[in-house]
Amino acid sequence: MDEQIIKSLSDILKSIDNIELFCISRPKEFKTFCEDICFRSAVQWEIAIIGEAMNRILKVYPDIPITSARRIVNTRNYLI
C-alpha cells in the first residue's frame, strides 16, 4: 500500500481516537455538543481532518473499499 495512504489512514485513526477521548467525560447528548463550544470545535476539527485525509486517499485510490468515503469528504466540505 502507498505510504501516503498509510499516513492518511493513520491520521483518520488518530482523529477517531481523539474524538473518543473528548467524549469520555461528557454525556453523549446532542445538547451537550451544542452547548460546549470547546468540545464542539474540537470534534469538528477532528472531523475536518478525517475528511481531508479521506480526500487525499480518494485522489490516489478512488476505488478504495471504505464505506461512505465520498460522504465523509462531503461532511468535511460542509464543515469548512
XYZ file of N, CA, C and O in Angstrom:
320
model
N 0.849 -1.178 0.000
C 0.000 0.000 0.000
C 0.894 1.241 0.000
O 1.926 1.263 0.642
N 0.470 2.247 -0.697
C 1.191 3.505 -0.825
C 1.398 4.170 0.542
O 0.500 4.161 1.381
N 2.577 4.735 0.764
C 2.884 5.372 2.062
C 1.938 6.528 2.377
O 1.591 6.750 3.543
N 1.528 7.282 1.358
C 0.607 8.403 1.567
C -0.745 7.899 2.073
O -1.358 8.508 2.938
N -1.197 6.780 1.550
C -2.468 6.210 2.013
C -2.331 5.733 3.451
O -3.217 5.964 4.277
N -1.221 5.091 3.768
C -0.993 4.636 5.141
C -0.977 5.821 6.097
O -1.587 5.785 7.171
N -0.317 6.919 5.709
C -0.273 8.138 6.541
C -1.682 8.697 6.718
O -2.078 9.086 7.822
N -2.447 8.751 5.641
C -3.810 9.281 5.715
C -4.702 8.408 6.594
O -5.485 8.925 7.399
N -4.583 7.092 6.465
C -5.357 6.191 7.324
C -4.955 6.358 8.789
O -5.809 6.309 9.686
N -3.676 6.573 9.022
C -3.191 6.823 10.385
C -3.785 8.120 10.940
O -4.182 8.181 12.110
N -3.849 9.159 10.103
C -4.464 10.425 10.522
C -5.933 10.229 10.896
O -6.415 10.783 11.887
N -6.631 9.435 10.102
C -8.044 9.154 10.374
C -8.188 8.439 11.713
O -9.016 8.825 12.547
N -7.377 7.424 11.924
C -7.447 6.668 13.180
C -7.132 7.557 14.383
O -7.829 7.504 15.410
N -6.126 8.411 14.258
C -5.774 9.314 15.358
C -6.922 10.273 15.663
O -7.232 10.530 16.827
N -7.574 10.794 14.631
C -8.697 11.706 14.849
C -9.878 10.997 15.501
O -10.547 11.556 16.377
N -10.140 9.767 15.093
C -11.207 8.984 15.728
C -10.882 8.759 17.204
O -11.747 8.928 18.074
N -9.638 8.410 17.482
C -9.219 8.219 18.878
C -9.393 9.507 19.679
O -9.837 9.477 20.830
N -9.050 10.640 19.079
C -9.198 11.924 19.765
C -10.668 12.223 20.071
O -10.996 12.665 21.176
N -11.538 11.986 19.108
C -12.969 12.220 19.337
C -13.477 11.336 20.470
O -14.216 11.803 21.349
N -13.064 10.081 20.481
C -13.472 9.189 21.566
C -12.946 9.688 22.902
O -13.650 9.646 23.915
N -11.729 10.202 22.919
C -11.151 10.760 24.138
C -11.950 11.965 24.625
O -12.222 12.111 25.811
N -12.348 12.838 23.695
C -13.142 14.013 24.063
C -14.479 13.616 24.679
O -15.022 14.334 25.520
N -15.012 12.481 24.258
C -16.351 12.057 24.686
C -16.364 11.282 26.003
O -17.442 11.062 26.561
N -15.211 10.888 26.493
C -15.154 10.058 27.699
C -15.841 10.719 28.889
O -16.602 10.089 29.612
N -15.588 11.991 29.092
C -16.068 12.653 30.307
C -17.352 13.461 30.087
O -17.765 14.195 30.979
N -17.963 13.317 28.942
C -19.164 14.091 28.652
C -20.329 13.160 28.349
O -20.136 12.102 27.750
N -21.538 13.605 28.685
C -22.701 12.805 28.281
C -22.796 12.802 26.755
O -22.500 13.809 26.113
N -23.165 11.698 26.183
C -23.285 11.594 24.736
C -24.671 12.069 24.315
O -25.523 11.281 23.906
N -24.842 13.374 24.422
C -26.112 14.014 24.083
C -25.835 15.185 23.146
O -24.855 15.909 23.310
N -26.717 15.370 22.184
C -26.557 16.457 21.229
C -26.557 17.809 21.931
O -25.821 18.724 21.556
N -27.363 17.936 22.983
C -27.436 19.185 23.747
C -26.053 19.546 24.308
O -25.637 20.704 24.234
N -25.353 18.575 24.847
C -24.010 18.804 25.386
C -23.084 19.280 24.283
O -22.301 20.205 24.463
N -23.166 18.634 23.127
C -22.346 19.009 21.986
C -22.600 20.462 21.586
O -21.665 21.226 21.353
N -23.857 20.854 21.542
C -24.216 22.212 21.118
C -23.822 23.273 22.135
O -23.455 24.391 21.765
N -23.890 22.944 23.407
C -23.663 23.947 24.459
C -22.190 24.160 24.796
O -21.838 25.198 25.336
N -21.341 23.212 24.502
C -19.923 23.317 24.861
C -19.113 23.657 23.616
O -18.754 22.797 22.817
N -18.805 24.942 23.441
C -18.145 25.403 22.219
C -16.757 24.783 22.037
O -16.347 24.477 20.916
N -16.032 24.575 23.124
C -14.693 23.971 23.007
C -14.802 22.524 22.541
O -14.050 22.091 21.654
N -15.726 21.792 23.124
C -15.958 20.402 22.737
C -16.391 20.329 21.274
O -15.851 19.552 20.487
N -17.351 21.172 20.910
C -17.871 21.188 19.543
C -16.761 21.522 18.546
O -16.595 20.852 17.524
N -15.970 22.531 18.848
C -14.877 22.931 17.947
C -13.842 21.816 17.798
O -13.346 21.561 16.697
N -13.523 21.164 18.895
C -12.538 20.086 18.849
C -13.038 18.926 17.985
O -12.294 18.394 17.156
N -14.288 18.541 18.176
C -14.855 17.436 17.394
C -14.931 17.827 15.923
O -14.555 17.046 15.035
N -15.378 19.039 15.636
C -15.471 19.481 14.248
C -14.094 19.517 13.588
O -13.957 19.149 12.417
N -13.078 19.939 14.319
C -11.728 19.964 13.776
C -11.271 18.550 13.400
O -10.704 18.332 12.329
N -11.521 17.591 14.283
C -11.121 16.213 14.002
C -11.899 15.640 12.822
O -11.337 14.901 11.998
N -13.170 15.993 12.691
C -13.962 15.550 11.541
C -13.391 16.145 10.259
O -13.319 15.468 9.223
N -12.963 17.395 10.318
C -12.336 18.028 9.150
C -11.045 17.305 8.762
O -10.775 17.089 7.575
N -10.263 16.910 9.752
C -9.025 16.163 9.484
C -9.350 14.820 8.826
O -8.704 14.413 7.851
N -10.360 14.142 9.343
C -10.779 12.858 8.772
C -11.193 13.046 7.312
O -10.784 12.279 6.427
N -11.984 14.061 7.052
C -12.442 14.321 5.680
C -11.315 14.678 4.740
O -11.288 14.235 3.583
N -10.363 15.466 5.212
C -9.218 15.838 4.380
C -8.354 14.613 4.075
O -7.906 14.424 2.938
N -8.125 13.781 5.074
C -7.346 12.558 4.866
C -8.057 11.630 3.873
O -7.418 11.049 2.990
N -9.367 11.516 4.008
C -10.131 10.675 3.089
C -10.056 11.227 1.668
O -9.923 10.469 0.691
N -10.092 12.527 1.537
C -9.987 13.153 0.222
C -8.633 12.831 -0.423
O -8.562 12.520 -1.610
N -7.567 12.887 0.372
C -6.233 12.536 -0.145
C -6.196 11.080 -0.606
O -5.607 10.763 -1.645
N -6.838 10.206 0.162
C -6.876 8.784 -0.205
C -7.622 8.607 -1.523
O -7.165 7.886 -2.419
N -8.772 9.251 -1.657
C -9.588 9.098 -2.865
C -8.881 9.614 -4.108
O -9.126 9.120 -5.212
N -8.010 10.595 -3.949
C -7.262 11.107 -5.106
C -6.273 10.065 -5.626
O -6.021 9.987 -6.827
N -5.701 9.273 -4.717
C -4.726 8.257 -5.104
C -5.411 6.936 -5.450
O -5.007 6.237 -6.376
N -6.442 6.599 -4.707
C -7.085 5.290 -4.814
C -8.600 5.489 -4.780
O -9.242 5.244 -3.773
N -9.187 5.955 -5.900
C -10.612 6.307 -5.909
C -11.574 5.156 -5.638
O -12.718 5.379 -5.244
N -11.116 3.928 -5.818
C -11.995 2.772 -5.607
C -11.743 2.074 -4.274
O -12.124 0.916 -4.103
N -11.122 2.768 -3.337
C -10.829 2.140 -2.042
C -12.140 1.695 -1.385
O -13.132 2.428 -1.402
N -12.167 0.493 -0.857
C -13.418 -0.028 -0.294
C -13.688 0.482 1.130
O -13.708 -0.280 2.091
N -13.892 1.781 1.256
C -14.249 2.384 2.542
C -15.684 2.862 2.420
O -16.011 3.663 1.535
N -16.522 2.368 3.299
C -17.938 2.721 3.273
C -18.119 4.228 3.406
O -17.522 4.856 4.273
N -18.908 4.792 2.529
C -19.291 6.206 2.571
C -18.108 7.167 2.471
O -18.153 8.274 3.013
N -17.061 6.793 1.772
C -15.872 7.647 1.658
C -16.233 9.025 1.118
O -15.769 10.050 1.627
N -17.062 9.069 0.095
C -17.442 10.350 -0.505
C -18.254 11.194 0.484
O -18.084 12.407 0.565
N -19.112 10.554 1.261
C -19.919 11.284 2.250
C -19.033 11.856 3.353
O -19.317 12.918 3.902
N -17.961 11.147 3.697
C -17.011 11.649 4.697
C -16.384 12.941 4.198
O -16.299 13.934 4.927
N -15.951 12.947 2.951
C -15.349 14.151 2.361
C -16.388 15.270 2.288
O -16.089 16.429 2.593
N -17.610 14.936 1.907
C -18.666 15.946 1.821
C -18.966 16.566 3.191
O -19.245 17.770 3.281
N -18.893 15.771 4.246
C -19.101 16.303 5.591
C -18.003 17.296 5.936
O -18.268 18.368 6.481
N -16.777 16.962 5.601
C -15.648 17.885 5.814
C -15.899 19.182 5.051
O -15.728 20.273 5.587
N -16.312 19.072 3.801
C -16.561 20.266 2.988
C -17.659 21.130 3.593
O -17.568 22.361 3.594
N -18.692 20.496 4.110
C -19.784 21.231 4.739
C -19.288 21.990 5.968
O -19.630 23.159 6.170
N -18.479 21.345 6.790
C -17.959 21.988 7.996
C -17.063 23.175 7.647
O -17.135 24.217 8.300
N -16.215 22.987 6.661
C -15.259 24.028 6.309
C -15.992 25.166 5.624
O -15.786 26.314 5.855
